[in-house]
mmCIF file with all atom_site columns, C-alpha atoms in Angstrom:
data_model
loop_
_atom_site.group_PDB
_atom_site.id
_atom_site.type_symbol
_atom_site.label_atom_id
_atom_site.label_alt_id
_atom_site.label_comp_id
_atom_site.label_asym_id
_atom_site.label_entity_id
_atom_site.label_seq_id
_atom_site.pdbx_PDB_ins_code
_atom_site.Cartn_x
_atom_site.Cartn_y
_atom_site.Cartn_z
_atom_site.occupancy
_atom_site.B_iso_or_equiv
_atom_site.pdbx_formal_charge
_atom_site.auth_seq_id
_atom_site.auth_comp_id
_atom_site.auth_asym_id
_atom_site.auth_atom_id
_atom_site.pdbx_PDB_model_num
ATOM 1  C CA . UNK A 1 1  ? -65.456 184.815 -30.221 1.00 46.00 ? 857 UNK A CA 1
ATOM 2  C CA . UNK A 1 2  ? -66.276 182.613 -33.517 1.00 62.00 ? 858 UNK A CA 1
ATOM 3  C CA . UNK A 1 3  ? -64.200 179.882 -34.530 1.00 74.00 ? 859 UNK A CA 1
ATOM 4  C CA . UNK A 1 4  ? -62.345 181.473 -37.796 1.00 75.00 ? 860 UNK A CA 1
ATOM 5  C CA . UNK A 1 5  ? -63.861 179.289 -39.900 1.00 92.00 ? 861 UNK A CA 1
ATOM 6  C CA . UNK A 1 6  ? -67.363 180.360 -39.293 1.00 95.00 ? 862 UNK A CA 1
ATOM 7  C CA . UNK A 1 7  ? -65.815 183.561 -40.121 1.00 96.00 ? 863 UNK A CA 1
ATOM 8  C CA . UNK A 1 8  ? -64.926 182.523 -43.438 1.00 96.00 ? 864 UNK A CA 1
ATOM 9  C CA . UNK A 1 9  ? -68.039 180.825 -43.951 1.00 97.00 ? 865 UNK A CA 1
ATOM 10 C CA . UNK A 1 10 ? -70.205 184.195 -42.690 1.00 97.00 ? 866 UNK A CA 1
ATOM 11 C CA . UNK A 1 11 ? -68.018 186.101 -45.158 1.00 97.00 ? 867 UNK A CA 1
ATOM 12 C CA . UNK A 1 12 ? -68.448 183.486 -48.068 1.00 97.00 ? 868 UNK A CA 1
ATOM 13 C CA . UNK A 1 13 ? -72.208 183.977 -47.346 1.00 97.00 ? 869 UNK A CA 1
ATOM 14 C CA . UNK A 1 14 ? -72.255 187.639 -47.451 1.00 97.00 ? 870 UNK A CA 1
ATOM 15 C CA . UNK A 1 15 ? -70.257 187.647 -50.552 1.00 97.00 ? 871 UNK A CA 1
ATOM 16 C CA . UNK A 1 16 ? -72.800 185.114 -52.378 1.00 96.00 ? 872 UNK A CA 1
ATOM 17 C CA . UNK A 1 17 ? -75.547 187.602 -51.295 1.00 97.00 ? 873 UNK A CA 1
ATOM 18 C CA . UNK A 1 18 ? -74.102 190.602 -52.341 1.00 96.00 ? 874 UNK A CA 1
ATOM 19 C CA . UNK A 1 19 ? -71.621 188.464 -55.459 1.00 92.00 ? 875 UNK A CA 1
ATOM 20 C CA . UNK A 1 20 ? -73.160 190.478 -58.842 1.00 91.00 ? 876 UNK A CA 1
ATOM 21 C CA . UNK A 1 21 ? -73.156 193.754 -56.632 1.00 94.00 ? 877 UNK A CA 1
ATOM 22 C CA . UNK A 1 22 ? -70.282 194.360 -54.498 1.00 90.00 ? 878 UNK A CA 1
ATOM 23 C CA . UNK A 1 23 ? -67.452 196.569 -55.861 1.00 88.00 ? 879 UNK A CA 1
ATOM 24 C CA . UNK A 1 24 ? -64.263 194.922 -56.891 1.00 90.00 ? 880 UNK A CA 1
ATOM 25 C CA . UNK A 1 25 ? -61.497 194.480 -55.761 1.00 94.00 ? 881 UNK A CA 1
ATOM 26 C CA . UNK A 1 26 ? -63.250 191.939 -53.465 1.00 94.00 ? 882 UNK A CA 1
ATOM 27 C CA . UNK A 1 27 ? -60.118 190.264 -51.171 1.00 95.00 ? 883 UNK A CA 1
ATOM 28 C CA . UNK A 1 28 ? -58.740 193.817 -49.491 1.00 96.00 ? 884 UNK A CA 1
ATOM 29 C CA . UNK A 1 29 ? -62.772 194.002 -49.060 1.00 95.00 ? 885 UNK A CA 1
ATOM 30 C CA . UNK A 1 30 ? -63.268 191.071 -47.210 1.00 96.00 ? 886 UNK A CA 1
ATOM 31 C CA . UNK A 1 31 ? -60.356 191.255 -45.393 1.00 97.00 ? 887 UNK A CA 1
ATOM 32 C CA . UNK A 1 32 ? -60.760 194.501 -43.916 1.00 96.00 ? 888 UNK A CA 1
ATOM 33 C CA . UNK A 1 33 ? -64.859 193.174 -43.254 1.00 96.00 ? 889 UNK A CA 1
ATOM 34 C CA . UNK A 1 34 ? -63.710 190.007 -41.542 1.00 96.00 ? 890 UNK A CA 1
ATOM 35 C CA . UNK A 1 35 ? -60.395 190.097 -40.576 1.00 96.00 ? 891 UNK A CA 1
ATOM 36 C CA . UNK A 1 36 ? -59.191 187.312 -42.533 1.00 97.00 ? 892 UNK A CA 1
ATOM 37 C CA . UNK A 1 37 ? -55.744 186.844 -44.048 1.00 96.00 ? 893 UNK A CA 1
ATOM 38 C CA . UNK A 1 38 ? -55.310 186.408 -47.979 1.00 97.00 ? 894 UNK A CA 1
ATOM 39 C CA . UNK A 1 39 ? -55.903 182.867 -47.717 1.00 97.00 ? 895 UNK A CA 1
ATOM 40 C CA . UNK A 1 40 ? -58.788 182.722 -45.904 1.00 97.00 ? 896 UNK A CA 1
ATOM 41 C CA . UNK A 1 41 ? -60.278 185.529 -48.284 1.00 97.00 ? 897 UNK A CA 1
ATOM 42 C CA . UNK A 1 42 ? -59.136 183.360 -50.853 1.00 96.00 ? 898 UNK A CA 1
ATOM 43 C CA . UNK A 1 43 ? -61.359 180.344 -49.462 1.00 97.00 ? 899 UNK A CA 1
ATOM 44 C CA . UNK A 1 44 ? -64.216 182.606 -48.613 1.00 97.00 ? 900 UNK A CA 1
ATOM 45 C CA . UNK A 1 45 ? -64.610 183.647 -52.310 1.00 95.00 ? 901 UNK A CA 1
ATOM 46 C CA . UNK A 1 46 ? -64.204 180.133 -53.448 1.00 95.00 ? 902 UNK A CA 1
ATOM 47 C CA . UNK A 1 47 ? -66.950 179.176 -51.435 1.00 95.00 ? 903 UNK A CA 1
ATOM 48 C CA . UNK A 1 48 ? -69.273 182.153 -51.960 1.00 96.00 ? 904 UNK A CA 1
ATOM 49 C CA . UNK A 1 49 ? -68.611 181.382 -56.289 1.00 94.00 ? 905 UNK A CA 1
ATOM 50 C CA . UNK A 1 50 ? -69.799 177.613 -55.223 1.00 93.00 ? 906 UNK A CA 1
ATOM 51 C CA . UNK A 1 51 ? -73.091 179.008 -53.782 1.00 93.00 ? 907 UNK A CA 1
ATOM 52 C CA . UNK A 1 52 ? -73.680 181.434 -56.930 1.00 92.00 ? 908 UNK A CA 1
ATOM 53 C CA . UNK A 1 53 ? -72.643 179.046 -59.623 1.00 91.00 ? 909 UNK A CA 1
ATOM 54 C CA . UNK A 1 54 ? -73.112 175.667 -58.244 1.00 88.00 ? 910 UNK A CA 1
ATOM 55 C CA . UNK A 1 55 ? -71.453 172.771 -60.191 1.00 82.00 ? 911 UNK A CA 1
ATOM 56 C CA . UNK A 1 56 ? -74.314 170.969 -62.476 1.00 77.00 ? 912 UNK A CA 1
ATOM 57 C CA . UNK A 1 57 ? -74.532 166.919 -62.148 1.00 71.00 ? 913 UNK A CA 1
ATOM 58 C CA . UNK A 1 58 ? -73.298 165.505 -65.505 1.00 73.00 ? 914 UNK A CA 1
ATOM 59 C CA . UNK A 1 59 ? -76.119 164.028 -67.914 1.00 71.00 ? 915 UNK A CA 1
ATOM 60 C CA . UNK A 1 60 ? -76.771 160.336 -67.227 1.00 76.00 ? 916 UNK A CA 1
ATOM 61 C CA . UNK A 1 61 ? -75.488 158.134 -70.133 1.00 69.00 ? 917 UNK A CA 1
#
């Protein structure tokens, strides 16, 4: 069995793949896909929005 969070981070992956085309609501999605309470849903899209719209380095001064 997988340590829950790989879980997360399987479902954060799938979401980031599949993030401009998966149906919304996404939460009762990936929670019924992965078993994962709200919280780790919660995490799982956090993550999966870090991979699609990673945070860009500030300018140099």
């Amino acid at each position: 069995m997988a340590d829950q969070s790989e879980v997360v981070q399987s479902a954060a992956k799938w979401l980031a793949d599949n993030w401009h085309t998966i149906e919304r609501p996404i939460i009762p999605r990936l929670r019924a896909a992965y078993a994962l309470t709200m919280l780790e849903a919660i995490d799982a899209m956090r993550m999966a929005r870090g991979i699609v719209y990673p945070k860009k380095a500030p300018a140099p001064d």
